Amino acid sequence: MGKLLCAILILCSMVMAMPAVHGIAESPKDVEKWFESLNHAKEKVTKLHFYFHDIQNGNNPTSITVAQANNSLSSPTFFGLINMVDNPLTEGPKLPSKQLGRAQGMFGASSMEEQSVFMNINLFFTDGEFNGSTLALLGRNSIFHEYREMSIVGGSGVFRLARGIATAKTYSINTNLGDAVVEYHVIAIC
Ligand SMILES: *[C@@H]1O[C@H](CO)[C@@H](O)[C@H](O)[C@H]1NC(C)=O
Ligand SMILES: *[C@@H]1O[C@H](CO)[C@@H](O)[C@H](O)[C@H]1NC(C)=O
């Protein structure tokens, strides 16, 4: 019991400090080596800024309804409606702007009281030093509030063991069609 506790404490103290940069798609042995080097490295703060384009209409929608309850569309909050997305993440608010990555995952209307969605999305970066790395975003998104705060609960590649906060603010929305551009600020440590 004492030994186990000790091992857990050591593991926790190792998780506190994290290294800077490493490759992607490493073998389990390489991952273990990286993990063991944790107590020799410092945590790094990364700040990201991008625009998320939820495109539900037109010739190339990237946000598609994949499930709904039989009364979702008659519900004032669209309760139960679920979209799968592969939305572009860009540097500027207008398309085409330089693409930094994609938001791949799902969101769904999860409140019976207001228009609020759950977000379960992998931010997959495709540019520069973050190319191939991901951040896992999970949170509650009350889409008509000015600022929505969501969690960064993990990551891969240069973002291994990341944790942080994403703040979303609507840049523009077409309330008839549902298309939206949302500005994101992400701050993460890993
Ligand atoms: C919706 O689904 C419920 C549960 O399956 C069913 O009882 C109800 O009759 C359905 N309503 C409509 C309008 O189809
Ligand atoms: C990102 O990585 C992929 C796969 O390694 C590569 O094909 C692509 O050219 C890279 N993109 C940039 C912008 O560096």
GROMACS .gro file of C-alpha atoms in nm, residues 6-175:
model
  170
    6CYS     CA    1   0.467   0.636  -0.332
    7ALA     CA    2   0.451   0.529  -0.699
    8ILE     CA    3   0.139   0.739  -0.749
    9LEU     CA    4   0.305   1.040  -0.588
   10ILE     CA    5   0.611   1.002  -0.809
   11LEU     CA    6   0.387   0.970  -1.116
   12CYS     CA    7   0.197   1.285  -1.015
   13SER     CA    8   0.513   1.485  -0.962
   14MET     CA    9   0.632   1.368  -1.304
   15VAL     CA   10   0.313   1.491  -1.465
   16MET     CA   11   0.364   1.838  -1.313
   17ALA     CA   12   0.658   1.919  -1.537
   18MET     CA   13   0.645   1.857  -1.906
   19PRO     CA   14   0.886   1.873  -2.196
   20ALA     CA   15   0.886   2.099  -2.496
   21VAL     CA   16   0.891   1.936  -2.838
   22HIS     CA   17   0.889   1.581  -2.973
   23GLY     CA   18   0.778   1.384  -3.275
   24ILE     CA   19   0.440   1.242  -3.363
   25ALA     CA   20   0.344   0.873  -3.409
   26GLU     CA   21   0.615   0.735  -3.182
   27SER     CA   22   0.640   0.376  -3.061
   28PRO     CA   23   0.515   0.292  -2.709
   29LYS     CA   24   0.878   0.267  -2.602
   30ASP     CA   25   0.951   0.618  -2.726
   31VAL     CA   26   0.637   0.747  -2.550
   32GLU     CA   27   0.755   0.582  -2.228
   33LYS     CA   28   1.098   0.741  -2.264
   34TRP     CA   29   0.936   1.077  -2.317
   35PHE     CA   30   0.715   1.025  -2.013
   36GLU     CA   31   1.013   0.935  -1.797
   37SER     CA   32   1.189   1.253  -1.901
   38LEU     CA   33   0.903   1.465  -1.769
   39ASN     CA   34   1.063   1.552  -1.437
   40HIS     CA   35   1.357   1.708  -1.622
   41ALA     CA   36   1.153   1.949  -1.827
   42LYS     CA   37   0.952   2.265  -1.775
   43GLU     CA   38   0.590   2.332  -1.863
   44LYS     CA   39   0.528   2.557  -2.156
   45VAL     CA   40   0.234   2.789  -2.217
   46THR     CA   41   0.094   2.803  -2.571
   47LYS     CA   42  -0.156   3.063  -2.689
   48LEU     CA   43  -0.355   3.007  -3.005
   49HIS     CA   44  -0.596   3.226  -3.195
   50PHE     CA   45  -0.810   3.117  -3.489
   51TYR     CA   46  -1.155   3.135  -3.648
   52PHE     CA   47  -1.386   2.833  -3.657
   53HIS     CA   48  -1.614   2.814  -3.960
   54ASP     CA   49  -1.935   2.616  -3.908
   55ILE     CA   50  -2.056   2.571  -4.265
   56GLN     CA   51  -2.395   2.399  -4.276
   57ASN     CA   52  -2.505   2.519  -4.619
   58GLY     CA   53  -2.383   2.560  -4.976
   59ASN     CA   54  -2.203   2.313  -5.200
   60ASN     CA   55  -1.946   2.198  -4.945
   61PRO     CA   56  -2.096   2.191  -4.598
   62THR     CA   57  -1.845   2.089  -4.328
   63SER     CA   58  -2.105   2.065  -4.050
   64ILE     CA   59  -2.372   1.802  -4.104
   65THR     CA   60  -2.665   1.693  -3.891
   66VAL     CA   61  -2.619   1.321  -3.823
   67ALA     CA   62  -2.885   1.258  -3.557
   68GLN     CA   63  -3.194   1.410  -3.408
   69ALA     CA   64  -3.495   1.315  -3.200
   70ASN     CA   65  -3.829   1.315  -3.369
   71ASN     CA   66  -3.914   1.642  -3.192
   72SER     CA   67  -3.573   1.816  -3.210
   73LEU     CA   68  -3.676   2.055  -3.483
   74SER     CA   69  -3.996   2.152  -3.301
   75SER     CA   70  -3.805   2.211  -2.976
   76PRO     CA   71  -3.725   2.579  -2.909
   77THR     CA   72  -3.367   2.475  -2.827
   78PHE     CA   73  -3.334   2.203  -3.098
   79PHE     CA   74  -3.274   1.959  -2.813
   80GLY     CA   75  -3.117   1.635  -2.936
   81LEU     CA   76  -2.987   1.763  -3.271
   82ILE     CA   77  -2.630   1.643  -3.330
   83ASN     CA   78  -2.383   1.761  -3.593
   84MET     CA   79  -2.061   1.599  -3.710
   85VAL     CA   80  -1.806   1.857  -3.820
   86ASP     CA   81  -1.480   1.886  -4.009
   87ASN     CA   82  -1.475   2.263  -3.990
   88PRO     CA   83  -1.186   2.478  -4.116
   89LEU     CA   84  -0.983   2.673  -3.861
   90THR     CA   85  -0.832   2.982  -4.019
   91GLU     CA   86  -0.605   3.269  -3.930
   92GLY     CA   87  -0.853   3.540  -4.032
   93PRO     CA   88  -1.233   3.557  -4.008
   94LYS     CA   89  -1.302   3.541  -4.383
   95LEU     CA   90  -1.272   3.242  -4.611
   96PRO     CA   91  -1.040   3.190  -4.784
   97SER     CA   92  -0.796   3.282  -4.511
   98LYS     CA   93  -0.484   3.081  -4.431
   99GLN     CA   94  -0.592   2.744  -4.291
  100LEU     CA   95  -0.436   2.651  -3.958
  101GLY     CA   96  -0.626   2.327  -3.900
  102ARG     CA   97  -0.962   2.158  -3.873
  103ALA     CA   98  -1.214   2.112  -3.595
  104GLN     CA   99  -1.317   1.747  -3.617
  105GLY     CA  100  -1.582   1.599  -3.394
  106MET     CA  101  -1.936   1.657  -3.280
  107PHE     CA  102  -2.157   1.908  -3.114
  108GLY     CA  103  -2.516   1.869  -3.015
  109ALA     CA  104  -2.801   2.067  -2.864
  110SER     CA  105  -2.796   1.960  -2.501
  111SER     CA  106  -3.009   2.212  -2.314
  112MET     CA  107  -3.387   2.223  -2.283
  113GLU     CA  108  -3.374   2.581  -2.149
  114GLU     CA  109  -3.153   2.774  -2.390
  115GLN     CA  110  -2.962   2.723  -2.713
  116SER     CA  111  -2.657   2.555  -2.573
  117VAL     CA  112  -2.453   2.274  -2.722
  118PHE     CA  113  -2.201   2.024  -2.591
  119MET     CA  114  -1.873   2.036  -2.782
  120ASN     CA  115  -1.664   1.723  -2.824
  121ILE     CA  116  -1.407   1.825  -3.079
  122ASN     CA  117  -1.049   1.753  -3.172
  123LEU     CA  118  -0.864   2.062  -3.288
  124PHE     CA  119  -0.633   1.915  -3.552
  125PHE     CA  120  -0.355   2.154  -3.649
  126THR     CA  121  -0.206   2.133  -3.997
  127ASP     CA  122   0.033   2.424  -4.011
  128GLY     CA  123   0.381   2.513  -3.891
  129GLU     CA  124   0.518   2.390  -3.559
  130PHE     CA  125   0.181   2.239  -3.456
  131ASN     CA  126   0.131   2.043  -3.780
  132GLY     CA  127  -0.014   1.699  -3.697
  133SER     CA  128  -0.077   1.777  -3.331
  134THR     CA  129  -0.421   1.789  -3.169
  135LEU     CA  130  -0.597   1.947  -2.873
  136ALA     CA  131  -0.909   1.786  -2.728
  137LEU     CA  132  -1.184   2.038  -2.661
  138LEU     CA  133  -1.477   1.950  -2.439
  139GLY     CA  134  -1.732   2.189  -2.301
  140ARG     CA  135  -2.065   2.360  -2.277
  141ASN     CA  136  -2.125   2.625  -2.540
  142SER     CA  137  -2.418   2.863  -2.489
  143ILE     CA  138  -2.404   2.990  -2.841
  144PHE     CA  139  -2.580   3.324  -2.784
  145HIS     CA  140  -2.363   3.430  -2.490
  146GLU     CA  141  -2.083   3.674  -2.570
  147TYR     CA  142  -1.802   3.458  -2.432
  148ARG     CA  143  -1.815   3.082  -2.384
  149GLU     CA  144  -1.548   2.906  -2.188
  150MET     CA  145  -1.465   2.545  -2.261
  151SER     CA  146  -1.202   2.299  -2.147
  152ILE     CA  147  -0.894   2.173  -2.320
  153VAL     CA  148  -0.870   1.828  -2.166
  154GLY     CA  149  -0.575   1.678  -2.348
  155GLY     CA  150  -0.370   1.668  -2.660
  156SER     CA  151  -0.129   1.479  -2.883
  157GLY     CA  152   0.199   1.550  -3.057
  158VAL     CA  153   0.349   1.872  -2.924
  159PHE     CA  154   0.041   1.902  -2.702
  160ARG     CA  155   0.077   1.576  -2.507
  161LEU     CA  156  -0.088   1.599  -2.165
  162ALA     CA  157  -0.213   1.948  -2.243
  163ARG     CA  158  -0.475   2.116  -2.034
  164GLY     CA  159  -0.617   2.459  -2.082
  165ILE     CA  160  -0.903   2.687  -2.164
  166ALA     CA  161  -1.074   2.778  -2.489
  167THR     CA  162  -1.277   3.099  -2.514
  168ALA     CA  163  -1.524   3.131  -2.798
  169LYS     CA  164  -1.693   3.447  -2.926
  170THR     CA  165  -1.924   3.459  -3.227
  171TYR     CA  166  -1.780   3.670  -3.505
  172SER     CA  167  -2.077   3.638  -3.739
  173ILE     CA  168  -2.386   3.422  -3.767
  174ASN     CA  169  -2.652   3.375  -4.030
  175THR     CA  170  -2.953   3.300  -3.812
   0.00000   0.00000   0.00000
